């Protein structure tokens, strides 16, 4: 069975894990996502491309630390934010396969054996989606070039892993302007709408992503996403593009598979995750 590919918006730092009210819809969406994938069994492994792991070339972390130690790459949060533990097994065989596929595609990957822990771009969504850490995890870096084309190509190179029981996940954010996010969190709201009926911050760009991902596929979808910087509100949403690159990775791996959106609001900010391929879930009433 060919597994789907995912792009998840992981929210602000550890806040989705801390019961933050503005993050409640996002956290609920991520918790519900595994069941909505329609998989008959858990994935053999997860290969997750995180916006918080940036390297000049593809860097692959084969195994998280066995003691559950994490990389707390955020600052100024409550003490409990630095006490999380999450200890999934690694999948060195998947990491080796990924390195081989990337090499064939012309990349120069490296296996990261530094003992680096999972960063919050990885552990926050995974702790919500698979809280017991029952699925082995391999982490992949984004590329410091921030090239849309290179991330599409990296995803395309790793697509064969989908046929081997590996779930390919891009973790970033459909909107990533920190000042605007905090402005939106102060504004309240949540769920799928605007709270007071007004347009959400970042709505125009989120609409562009949703249309590109769900109304297009294959080369046409890739072309629209590669041109993201010309979309309405693009640079307000992404002053720097590292949080968007995991979406390009996920869509590159998706090929011609149909996409569907999981759209929520983070306070007054439009925020989306996307699923490509797999079985469409029953409609939510």
PDB file of C-alpha atoms in Angstrom:
ATOM      1  CA  UNK A   1       0.000   0.000   0.000  1.00  0.00           C
ATOM      2  CA  UNK A   2       1.331   3.426  -0.955  1.00  0.00           C
ATOM      3  CA  UNK A   3       1.215   5.751   2.036  1.00  0.00           C
ATOM      4  CA  UNK A   4       0.117   9.390   1.764  1.00  0.00           C
ATOM      5  CA  UNK A   5       2.418  12.341   2.317  1.00  0.00           C
ATOM      6  CA  UNK A   6       1.685  15.132   4.784  1.00  0.00           C
ATOM      7  CA  UNK A   7       2.502  18.732   5.461  1.00  0.00           C
ATOM      8  CA  UNK A   8       1.705  19.857   9.006  1.00  0.00           C
ATOM      9  CA  UNK A   9       1.731  23.344  10.461  1.00  0.00           C
ATOM     10  CA  UNK A  10       3.299  22.780  13.880  1.00  0.00           C
ATOM     11  CA  UNK A  11       2.353  26.036  15.629  1.00  0.00           C
ATOM     12  CA  UNK A  12       4.385  28.325  17.864  1.00  0.00           C
ATOM     13  CA  UNK A  13       7.154  26.646  19.879  1.00  0.00           C
ATOM     14  CA  UNK A  14       5.761  24.257  22.511  1.00  0.00           C
ATOM     15  CA  UNK A  15       2.390  26.028  22.790  1.00  0.00           C
ATOM     16  CA  UNK A  16       0.335  23.259  21.108  1.00  0.00           C
ATOM     17  CA  UNK A  17       1.491  20.908  23.907  1.00  0.00           C
ATOM     18  CA  UNK A  18       0.770  23.366  26.731  1.00  0.00           C
ATOM     19  CA  UNK A  19      -2.982  23.790  26.340  1.00  0.00           C
ATOM     20  CA  UNK A  20      -2.683  27.283  24.851  1.00  0.00           C
ATOM     21  CA  UNK A  21      -6.206  28.372  23.906  1.00  0.00           C
ATOM     22  CA  UNK A  22      -5.267  29.905  20.558  1.00  0.00           C
ATOM     23  CA  UNK A  23      -3.516  26.659  19.580  1.00  0.00           C
ATOM     24  CA  UNK A  24      -6.395  24.384  20.649  1.00  0.00           C
ATOM     25  CA  UNK A  25      -7.890  23.964  17.136  1.00  0.00           C
ATOM     26  CA  UNK A  26      -4.467  23.218  15.646  1.00  0.00           C
ATOM     27  CA  UNK A  27      -3.628  20.715  18.389  1.00  0.00           C
ATOM     28  CA  UNK A  28      -7.000  18.995  17.977  1.00  0.00           C
ATOM     29  CA  UNK A  29      -6.514  18.762  14.220  1.00  0.00           C
ATOM     30  CA  UNK A  30      -3.078  17.156  14.633  1.00  0.00           C
ATOM     31  CA  UNK A  31      -4.354  14.682  17.241  1.00  0.00           C
ATOM     32  CA  UNK A  32      -7.127  13.605  14.872  1.00  0.00           C
ATOM     33  CA  UNK A  33      -4.951  13.392  11.779  1.00  0.00           C
ATOM     34  CA  UNK A  34      -3.609   9.800  12.088  1.00  0.00           C
ATOM     35  CA  UNK A  35      -7.140   8.385  12.258  1.00  0.00           C
ATOM     36  CA  UNK A  36      -8.134  10.509   9.282  1.00  0.00           C
ATOM     37  CA  UNK A  37      -5.403   9.037   7.090  1.00  0.00           C
ATOM     38  CA  UNK A  38      -7.338   5.777   6.773  1.00  0.00           C
ATOM     39  CA  UNK A  39      -4.265   3.597   7.295  1.00  0.00           C
ATOM     40  CA  UNK A  40      -4.913  -0.085   8.114  1.00  0.00           C
ATOM     41  CA  UNK A  41      -1.837  -0.154  10.385  1.00  0.00           C
ATOM     42  CA  UNK A  42       0.708   2.320  11.761  1.00  0.00           C
ATOM     43  CA  UNK A  43       3.478   3.295   9.354  1.00  0.00           C
ATOM     44  CA  UNK A  44       6.672   1.252   9.368  1.00  0.00           C
ATOM     45  CA  UNK A  45       8.502   4.537   9.994  1.00  0.00           C
ATOM     46  CA  UNK A  46       8.126   8.294   9.665  1.00  0.00           C
ATOM     47  CA  UNK A  47      10.615  10.392   7.728  1.00  0.00           C
ATOM     48  CA  UNK A  48      10.001  13.993   8.776  1.00  0.00           C
ATOM     49  CA  UNK A  49      11.512  17.054   7.107  1.00  0.00           C
ATOM     50  CA  UNK A  50      11.635  19.837   9.713  1.00  0.00           C
ATOM     51  CA  UNK A  51      11.904  23.583   9.155  1.00  0.00           C
ATOM     52  CA  UNK A  52      14.021  23.722  12.335  1.00  0.00           C
ATOM     53  CA  UNK A  53      16.802  21.525  10.954  1.00  0.00           C
ATOM     54  CA  UNK A  54      18.545  23.515   8.222  1.00  0.00           C
ATOM     55  CA  UNK A  55      21.710  22.369   6.472  1.00  0.00           C
ATOM     56  CA  UNK A  56      23.535  23.165   3.194  1.00  0.00           C
ATOM     57  CA  UNK A  57      22.744  19.677   1.880  1.00  0.00           C
ATOM     58  CA  UNK A  58      20.306  16.954   2.952  1.00  0.00           C
ATOM     59  CA  UNK A  59      21.200  15.856   6.474  1.00  0.00           C
ATOM     60  CA  UNK A  60      19.517  12.742   7.838  1.00  0.00           C
ATOM     61  CA  UNK A  61      19.182  11.916  11.540  1.00  0.00           C
ATOM     62  CA  UNK A  62      18.814   8.100  11.587  1.00  0.00           C
ATOM     63  CA  UNK A  63      17.888   7.741  15.267  1.00  0.00           C
ATOM     64  CA  UNK A  64      16.744  10.131  17.998  1.00  0.00           C
ATOM     65  CA  UNK A  65      18.528   9.762  21.362  1.00  0.00           C
ATOM     66  CA  UNK A  66      17.226   6.596  23.081  1.00  0.00           C
ATOM     67  CA  UNK A  67      16.665   8.432  26.374  1.00  0.00           C
ATOM     68  CA  UNK A  68      14.058  10.695  24.764  1.00  0.00           C
ATOM     69  CA  UNK A  69      16.238  13.784  25.015  1.00  0.00           C
ATOM     70  CA  UNK A  70      14.983  16.583  22.778  1.00  0.00           C
ATOM     71  CA  UNK A  71      16.412  19.750  21.268  1.00  0.00           C
ATOM     72  CA  UNK A  72      14.531  22.594  22.959  1.00  0.00           C
ATOM     73  CA  UNK A  73      15.166  25.172  20.260  1.00  0.00           C
ATOM     74  CA  UNK A  74      12.861  27.830  21.712  1.00  0.00           C
ATOM     75  CA  UNK A  75      13.229  30.424  24.436  1.00  0.00           C
ATOM     76  CA  UNK A  76      11.185  32.162  27.119  1.00  0.00           C
ATOM     77  CA  UNK A  77       8.538  29.506  27.726  1.00  0.00           C
ATOM     78  CA  UNK A  78       7.434  27.948  31.064  1.00  0.00           C
ATOM     79  CA  UNK A  79       9.745  25.421  32.779  1.00  0.00           C
ATOM     80  CA  UNK A  80       7.562  22.479  31.787  1.00  0.00           C
ATOM     81  CA  UNK A  81       8.368  23.309  28.156  1.00  0.00           C
ATOM     82  CA  UNK A  82      11.903  22.034  28.778  1.00  0.00           C
ATOM     83  CA  UNK A  83      10.939  18.781  30.522  1.00  0.00           C
ATOM     84  CA  UNK A  84       9.291  16.934  27.638  1.00  0.00           C
ATOM     85  CA  UNK A  85      10.570  13.486  26.737  1.00  0.00           C
ATOM     86  CA  UNK A  86       9.739  11.620  23.537  1.00  0.00           C
ATOM     87  CA  UNK A  87      11.594   8.433  22.699  1.00  0.00           C
ATOM     88  CA  UNK A  88      10.587   6.813  19.411  1.00  0.00           C
ATOM     89  CA  UNK A  89      13.002   4.323  17.959  1.00  0.00           C
ATOM     90  CA  UNK A  90      15.065   5.339  14.975  1.00  0.00           C
ATOM     91  CA  UNK A  91      15.087   3.640  11.589  1.00  0.00           C
ATOM     92  CA  UNK A  92      18.689   3.469  10.356  1.00  0.00           C
ATOM     93  CA  UNK A  93      17.654   1.257   7.435  1.00  0.00           C
ATOM     94  CA  UNK A  94      15.218   3.931   6.254  1.00  0.00           C
ATOM     95  CA  UNK A  95      17.906   6.587   6.680  1.00  0.00           C
ATOM     96  CA  UNK A  96      20.304   4.537   4.539  1.00  0.00           C
ATOM     97  CA  UNK A  97      17.646   4.050   1.854  1.00  0.00           C
ATOM     98  CA  UNK A  98      16.873   7.774   1.887  1.00  0.00           C
ATOM     99  CA  UNK A  99      20.555   8.634   1.509  1.00  0.00           C
ATOM    100  CA  UNK A 100      20.865   6.258  -1.443  1.00  0.00           C
ATOM    101  CA  UNK A 101      17.797   7.705  -3.181  1.00  0.00           C
ATOM    102  CA  UNK A 102      19.018  11.267  -2.664  1.00  0.00           C
ATOM    103  CA  UNK A 103      22.448  10.388  -4.005  1.00  0.00           C
ATOM    104  CA  UNK A 104      20.879   8.920  -7.139  1.00  0.00           C
ATOM    105  CA  UNK A 105      18.981  12.190  -7.585  1.00  0.00           C
ATOM    106  CA  UNK A 106      22.196  14.213  -7.539  1.00  0.00           C
ATOM    107  CA  UNK A 107      22.198  15.367  -3.910  1.00  0.00           C
ATOM    108  CA  UNK A 108      25.064  14.873  -1.469  1.00  0.00           C
ATOM    109  CA  UNK A 109      23.349  13.647   1.708  1.00  0.00           C
ATOM    110  CA  UNK A 110      25.042  12.922   5.008  1.00  0.00           C
ATOM    111  CA  UNK A 111      23.982  10.810   7.973  1.00  0.00           C
ATOM    112  CA  UNK A 112      23.965  12.882  11.176  1.00  0.00           C
ATOM    113  CA  UNK A 113      25.350  10.736  14.003  1.00  0.00           C
ATOM    114  CA  UNK A 114      25.964  13.680  16.347  1.00  0.00           C
ATOM    115  CA  UNK A 115      23.323  12.563  18.860  1.00  0.00           C
ATOM    116  CA  UNK A 116      21.156  15.585  18.065  1.00  0.00           C
ATOM    117  CA  UNK A 117      17.683  15.382  19.580  1.00  0.00           C
ATOM    118  CA  UNK A 118      14.467  15.936  17.685  1.00  0.00           C
ATOM    119  CA  UNK A 119      13.727  19.671  17.399  1.00  0.00           C
ATOM    120  CA  UNK A 120      10.299  21.110  18.122  1.00  0.00           C
ATOM    121  CA  UNK A 121       9.386  21.043  14.432  1.00  0.00           C
ATOM    122  CA  UNK A 122       9.499  17.271  14.837  1.00  0.00           C
ATOM    123  CA  UNK A 123       8.558  16.454  18.414  1.00  0.00           C
ATOM    124  CA  UNK A 124       5.618  18.860  18.811  1.00  0.00           C
ATOM    125  CA  UNK A 125       3.480  17.444  15.968  1.00  0.00           C
ATOM    126  CA  UNK A 126       4.641  13.866  16.615  1.00  0.00           C
ATOM    127  CA  UNK A 127       3.747  14.038  20.322  1.00  0.00           C
ATOM    128  CA  UNK A 128       0.240  15.074  19.285  1.00  0.00           C
ATOM    129  CA  UNK A 129      -0.143  12.572  16.442  1.00  0.00           C
ATOM    130  CA  UNK A 130       1.638   9.535  17.962  1.00  0.00           C
ATOM    131  CA  UNK A 131       1.966  10.397  21.675  1.00  0.00           C
ATOM    132  CA  UNK A 132       3.341   6.995  22.679  1.00  0.00           C
ATOM    133  CA  UNK A 133       6.244   7.237  20.242  1.00  0.00           C
ATOM    134  CA  UNK A 134       5.283   3.895  18.768  1.00  0.00           C
ATOM    135  CA  UNK A 135       6.393   4.711  15.200  1.00  0.00           C
ATOM    136  CA  UNK A 136      10.144   4.893  14.438  1.00  0.00           C
ATOM    137  CA  UNK A 137      11.315   8.346  13.334  1.00  0.00           C
ATOM    138  CA  UNK A 138      13.997   9.633  10.967  1.00  0.00           C
ATOM    139  CA  UNK A 139      14.485  13.410  10.667  1.00  0.00           C
ATOM    140  CA  UNK A 140      15.552  15.183   7.469  1.00  0.00           C
ATOM    141  CA  UNK A 141      16.840  18.742   7.153  1.00  0.00           C
ATOM    142  CA  UNK A 142      15.588  21.491   4.912  1.00  0.00           C
ATOM    143  CA  UNK A 143      18.185  22.998   2.595  1.00  0.00           C
ATOM    144  CA  UNK A 144      19.719  26.365   3.409  1.00  0.00           C
ATOM    145  CA  UNK A 145      19.305  27.378  -0.239  1.00  0.00           C
ATOM    146  CA  UNK A 146      15.551  27.646   0.496  1.00  0.00           C
ATOM    147  CA  UNK A 147      15.051  26.718  -3.151  1.00  0.00           C
ATOM    148  CA  UNK A 148      11.508  25.604  -3.927  1.00  0.00           C
ATOM    149  CA  UNK A 149      12.733  23.547  -6.865  1.00  0.00           C
ATOM    150  CA  UNK A 150      15.357  21.714  -4.794  1.00  0.00           C
ATOM    151  CA  UNK A 151      12.824  20.809  -2.097  1.00  0.00           C
ATOM    152  CA  UNK A 152      10.355  19.573  -4.706  1.00  0.00           C
ATOM    153  CA  UNK A 153      13.132  17.456  -6.186  1.00  0.00           C
ATOM    154  CA  UNK A 154      14.164  16.150  -2.768  1.00  0.00           C
ATOM    155  CA  UNK A 155      10.597  15.008  -2.091  1.00  0.00           C
ATOM    156  CA  UNK A 156      10.330  13.430  -5.523  1.00  0.00           C
ATOM    157  CA  UNK A 157      13.560  11.510  -4.916  1.00  0.00           C
ATOM    158  CA  UNK A 158      12.226  10.033  -1.667  1.00  0.00           C
ATOM    159  CA  UNK A 159       8.747   9.174  -2.993  1.00  0.00           C
ATOM    160  CA  UNK A 160       9.635   5.453  -3.465  1.00  0.00           C
ATOM    161  CA  UNK A 161       9.773   5.134   0.341  1.00  0.00           C
ATOM    162  CA  UNK A 162       5.994   5.600   0.365  1.00  0.00           C
ATOM    163  CA  UNK A 163       5.706   2.119  -1.169  1.00  0.00           C
ATOM    164  CA  UNK A 164       7.830   0.681   1.641  1.00  0.00           C
ATOM    165  CA  UNK A 165       5.592   1.705   4.544  1.00  0.00           C
ATOM    166  CA  UNK A 166       7.315   5.029   5.252  1.00  0.00           C
ATOM    167  CA  UNK A 167       5.171   8.090   5.949  1.00  0.00           C
ATOM    168  CA  UNK A 168       6.813  11.218   4.518  1.00  0.00           C
ATOM    169  CA  UNK A 169       5.964  14.323   6.554  1.00  0.00           C
ATOM    170  CA  UNK A 170       6.933  17.953   6.058  1.00  0.00           C
ATOM    171  CA  UNK A 171       6.675  20.028   9.244  1.00  0.00           C
ATOM    172  CA  UNK A 172       6.679  23.810   9.012  1.00  0.00           C
ATOM    173  CA  UNK A 173       3.928  26.397   8.896  1.00  0.00           C
ATOM    174  CA  UNK A 174       1.649  27.754   6.208  1.00  0.00           C
ATOM    175  CA  UNK A 175       2.100  31.173   7.877  1.00  0.00           C
ATOM    176  CA  UNK A 176       5.284  32.155   9.703  1.00  0.00           C
ATOM    177  CA  UNK A 177       5.563  35.812  10.595  1.00  0.00           C
ATOM    178  CA  UNK A 178       6.191  35.733  14.359  1.00  0.00           C
ATOM    179  CA  UNK A 179       4.956  39.308  15.062  1.00  0.00           C
ATOM    180  CA  UNK A 180       1.776  38.678  13.067  1.00  0.00           C
ATOM    181  CA  UNK A 181       1.185  35.340  14.802  1.00  0.00           C
ATOM    182  CA  UNK A 182       1.400  36.965  18.238  1.00  0.00           C
ATOM    183  CA  UNK A 183      -0.879  39.749  17.006  1.00  0.00           C
ATOM    184  CA  UNK A 184      -3.361  37.108  15.869  1.00  0.00           C
ATOM    185  CA  UNK A 185      -3.130  35.180  19.141  1.00  0.00           C
ATOM    186  CA  UNK A 186      -3.954  38.334  21.091  1.00  0.00           C
ATOM    187  CA  UNK A 187      -6.966  38.797  18.841  1.00  0.00           C
ATOM    188  CA  UNK A 188      -8.589  35.561  20.029  1.00  0.00           C
ATOM    189  CA  UNK A 189     -10.853  33.435  17.890  1.00  0.00           C
ATOM    190  CA  UNK A 190     -10.101  29.903  16.737  1.00  0.00           C
ATOM    191  CA  UNK A 191     -11.647  26.991  14.923  1.00  0.00           C
ATOM    192  CA  UNK A 192     -12.178  27.271  11.217  1.00  0.00           C
ATOM    193  CA  UNK A 193     -13.422  30.835  10.999  1.00  0.00           C
ATOM    194  CA  UNK A 194     -12.554  34.348  11.940  1.00  0.00           C
ATOM    195  CA  UNK A 195     -14.197  34.651  15.344  1.00  0.00           C
ATOM    196  CA  UNK A 196     -15.781  38.041  14.597  1.00  0.00           C
ATOM    197  CA  UNK A 197     -16.532  37.211  10.957  1.00  0.00           C
ATOM    198  CA  UNK A 198     -13.622  39.249   9.579  1.00  0.00           C
ATOM    199  CA  UNK A 199     -10.850  37.946   7.371  1.00  0.00           C
ATOM    200  CA  UNK A 200      -8.069  36.106   9.128  1.00  0.00           C
ATOM    201  CA  UNK A 201      -4.467  37.300   9.032  1.00  0.00           C
ATOM    202  CA  UNK A 202      -2.780  35.550   6.121  1.00  0.00           C
ATOM    203  CA  UNK A 203      -6.083  34.434   4.597  1.00  0.00           C
ATOM    204  CA  UNK A 204      -5.207  35.387   1.012  1.00  0.00           C
ATOM    205  CA  UNK A 205      -1.949  33.424   1.052  1.00  0.00           C
ATOM    206  CA  UNK A 206      -3.555  30.461   2.804  1.00  0.00           C
ATOM    207  CA  UNK A 207      -6.262  30.450   0.121  1.00  0.00           C
ATOM    208  CA  UNK A 208      -3.535  30.384  -2.537  1.00  0.00           C
ATOM    209  CA  UNK A 209      -1.860  27.389  -0.901  1.00  0.00           C
ATOM    210  CA  UNK A 210      -5.165  25.568  -0.476  1.00  0.00           C
ATOM    211  CA  UNK A 211      -6.115  26.098  -4.117  1.00  0.00           C
ATOM    212  CA  UNK A 212      -2.662  25.075  -5.328  1.00  0.00           C
ATOM    213  CA  UNK A 213      -2.614  21.931  -3.197  1.00  0.00           C
ATOM    214  CA  UNK A 214      -6.200  20.725  -3.603  1.00  0.00           C
ATOM    215  CA  UNK A 215      -7.209  21.834  -7.112  1.00  0.00           C
ATOM    216  CA  UNK A 216      -3.976  20.855  -8.852  1.00  0.00           C
ATOM    217  CA  UNK A 217      -1.645  17.865  -8.911  1.00  0.00           C
ATOM    218  CA  UNK A 218       1.688  16.793 -10.318  1.00  0.00           C
ATOM    219  CA  UNK A 219       3.630  19.295 -12.410  1.00  0.00           C
ATOM    220  CA  UNK A 220       0.879  21.929 -12.318  1.00  0.00           C
ATOM    221  CA  UNK A 221       0.771  21.893  -8.508  1.00  0.00           C
ATOM    222  CA  UNK A 222       4.557  21.995  -8.315  1.00  0.00           C
ATOM    223  CA  UNK A 223       4.657  24.974 -10.673  1.00  0.00           C
ATOM    224  CA  UNK A 224       2.114  26.935  -8.622  1.00  0.00           C
ATOM    225  CA  UNK A 225       3.902  26.235  -5.347  1.00  0.00           C
ATOM    226  CA  UNK A 226       7.318  27.030  -6.811  1.00  0.00           C
ATOM    227  CA  UNK A 227       5.881  30.470  -7.677  1.00  0.00           C
ATOM    228  CA  UNK A 228       4.676  31.011  -4.099  1.00  0.00           C
ATOM    229  CA  UNK A 229       6.553  34.324  -3.692  1.00  0.00           C
ATOM    230  CA  UNK A 230       4.281  35.995  -6.251  1.00  0.00           C
ATOM    231  CA  UNK A 231       1.099  34.964  -4.412  1.00  0.00           C
ATOM    232  CA  UNK A 232      -1.014  37.537  -2.521  1.00  0.00           C
ATOM    233  CA  UNK A 233       0.416  38.156   0.946  1.00  0.00           C
ATOM    234  CA  UNK A 234       3.374  35.819   0.384  1.00  0.00           C
ATOM    235  CA  UNK A 235       6.062  37.889   2.063  1.00  0.00           C
ATOM    236  CA  UNK A 236       3.807  38.841   4.956  1.00  0.00           C
ATOM    237  CA  UNK A 237       3.258  35.121   5.522  1.00  0.00           C
ATOM    238  CA  UNK A 238       6.895  34.126   5.002  1.00  0.00           C
ATOM    239  CA  UNK A 239       9.510  36.876   5.442  1.00  0.00           C
ATOM    240  CA  UNK A 240      11.943  33.934   5.213  1.00  0.00           C
ATOM    241  CA  UNK A 241      10.891  30.718   3.505  1.00  0.00           C
ATOM    242  CA  UNK A 242      12.274  27.932   5.713  1.00  0.00           C
ATOM    243  CA  UNK A 243       8.838  27.099   7.173  1.00  0.00           C
ATOM    244  CA  UNK A 244       7.322  26.742   3.708  1.00  0.00           C
ATOM    245  CA  UNK A 245       9.994  24.424   2.301  1.00  0.00           C
ATOM    246  CA  UNK A 246       8.613  21.300   4.052  1.00  0.00           C
ATOM    247  CA  UNK A 247       5.401  21.819   2.044  1.00  0.00           C
ATOM    248  CA  UNK A 248       7.424  21.780  -1.170  1.00  0.00           C
ATOM    249  CA  UNK A 249       9.106  18.582   0.049  1.00  0.00           C
ATOM    250  CA  UNK A 250       5.749  16.926   0.779  1.00  0.00           C
ATOM    251  CA  UNK A 251       4.231  17.931  -2.557  1.00  0.00           C
ATOM    252  CA  UNK A 252       7.319  16.759  -4.425  1.00  0.00           C
ATOM    253  CA  UNK A 253       6.847  13.353  -2.824  1.00  0.00           C
ATOM    254  CA  UNK A 254       3.110  13.410  -3.601  1.00  0.00           C
ATOM    255  CA  UNK A 255       3.506  13.350  -7.380  1.00  0.00           C
ATOM    256  CA  UNK A 256       0.084  13.256  -8.999  1.00  0.00           C
ATOM    257  CA  UNK A 257      -1.854  12.338  -5.851  1.00  0.00           C
ATOM    258  CA  UNK A 258      -4.828  14.495  -4.919  1.00  0.00           C
ATOM    259  CA  UNK A 259      -4.479  16.855  -1.969  1.00  0.00           C
ATOM    260  CA  UNK A 260      -6.872  17.867   0.761  1.00  0.00           C
ATOM    261  CA  UNK A 261      -6.608  20.637   3.323  1.00  0.00           C
ATOM    262  CA  UNK A 262      -6.964  20.625   7.109  1.00  0.00           C
ATOM    263  CA  UNK A 263      -7.712  24.304   7.715  1.00  0.00           C
ATOM    264  CA  UNK A 264      -7.913  25.907  11.161  1.00  0.00           C
ATOM    265  CA  UNK A 265      -7.316  29.305  12.717  1.00  0.00           C
ATOM    266  CA  UNK A 266      -4.581  30.007  15.233  1.00  0.00           C
ATOM    267  CA  UNK A 267      -6.340  32.836  17.011  1.00  0.00           C
ATOM    268  CA  UNK A 268      -6.870  35.260  14.119  1.00  0.00           C
ATOM    269  CA  UNK A 269      -4.268  33.658  11.814  1.00  0.00           C
ATOM    270  CA  UNK A 270      -5.157  31.325   8.951  1.00  0.00           C
ATOM    271  CA  UNK A 271      -3.203  28.082   9.295  1.00  0.00           C
ATOM    272  CA  UNK A 272      -3.373  24.919   7.187  1.00  0.00           C
ATOM    273  CA  UNK A 273      -1.989  21.417   6.965  1.00  0.00           C
ATOM    274  CA  UNK A 274      -2.291  19.239   3.853  1.00  0.00           C
ATOM    275  CA  UNK A 275      -2.612  15.528   3.079  1.00  0.00           C
ATOM    276  CA  UNK A 276      -1.697  14.101  -0.327  1.00  0.00           C
ATOM    277  CA  UNK A 277      -2.897  10.677  -1.396  1.00  0.00           C
ATOM    278  CA  UNK A 278      -4.352   7.982   0.818  1.00  0.00           C
ATOM    279  CA  UNK A 279      -8.019   7.449   1.465  1.00  0.00           C
ATOM    280  CA  UNK A 280     -10.232  10.490   1.940  1.00  0.00           C
ATOM    281  CA  UNK A 281     -11.826  10.396   5.420  1.00  0.00           C
ATOM    282  CA  UNK A 282     -15.567  10.594   6.057  1.00  0.00           C
ATOM    283  CA  UNK A 283     -16.789  14.175   6.089  1.00  0.00           C
ATOM    284  CA  UNK A 284     -16.960  15.725   9.548  1.00  0.00           C
ATOM    285  CA  UNK A 285     -20.404  16.831  10.616  1.00  0.00           C
TER     286      UNK A 285
END
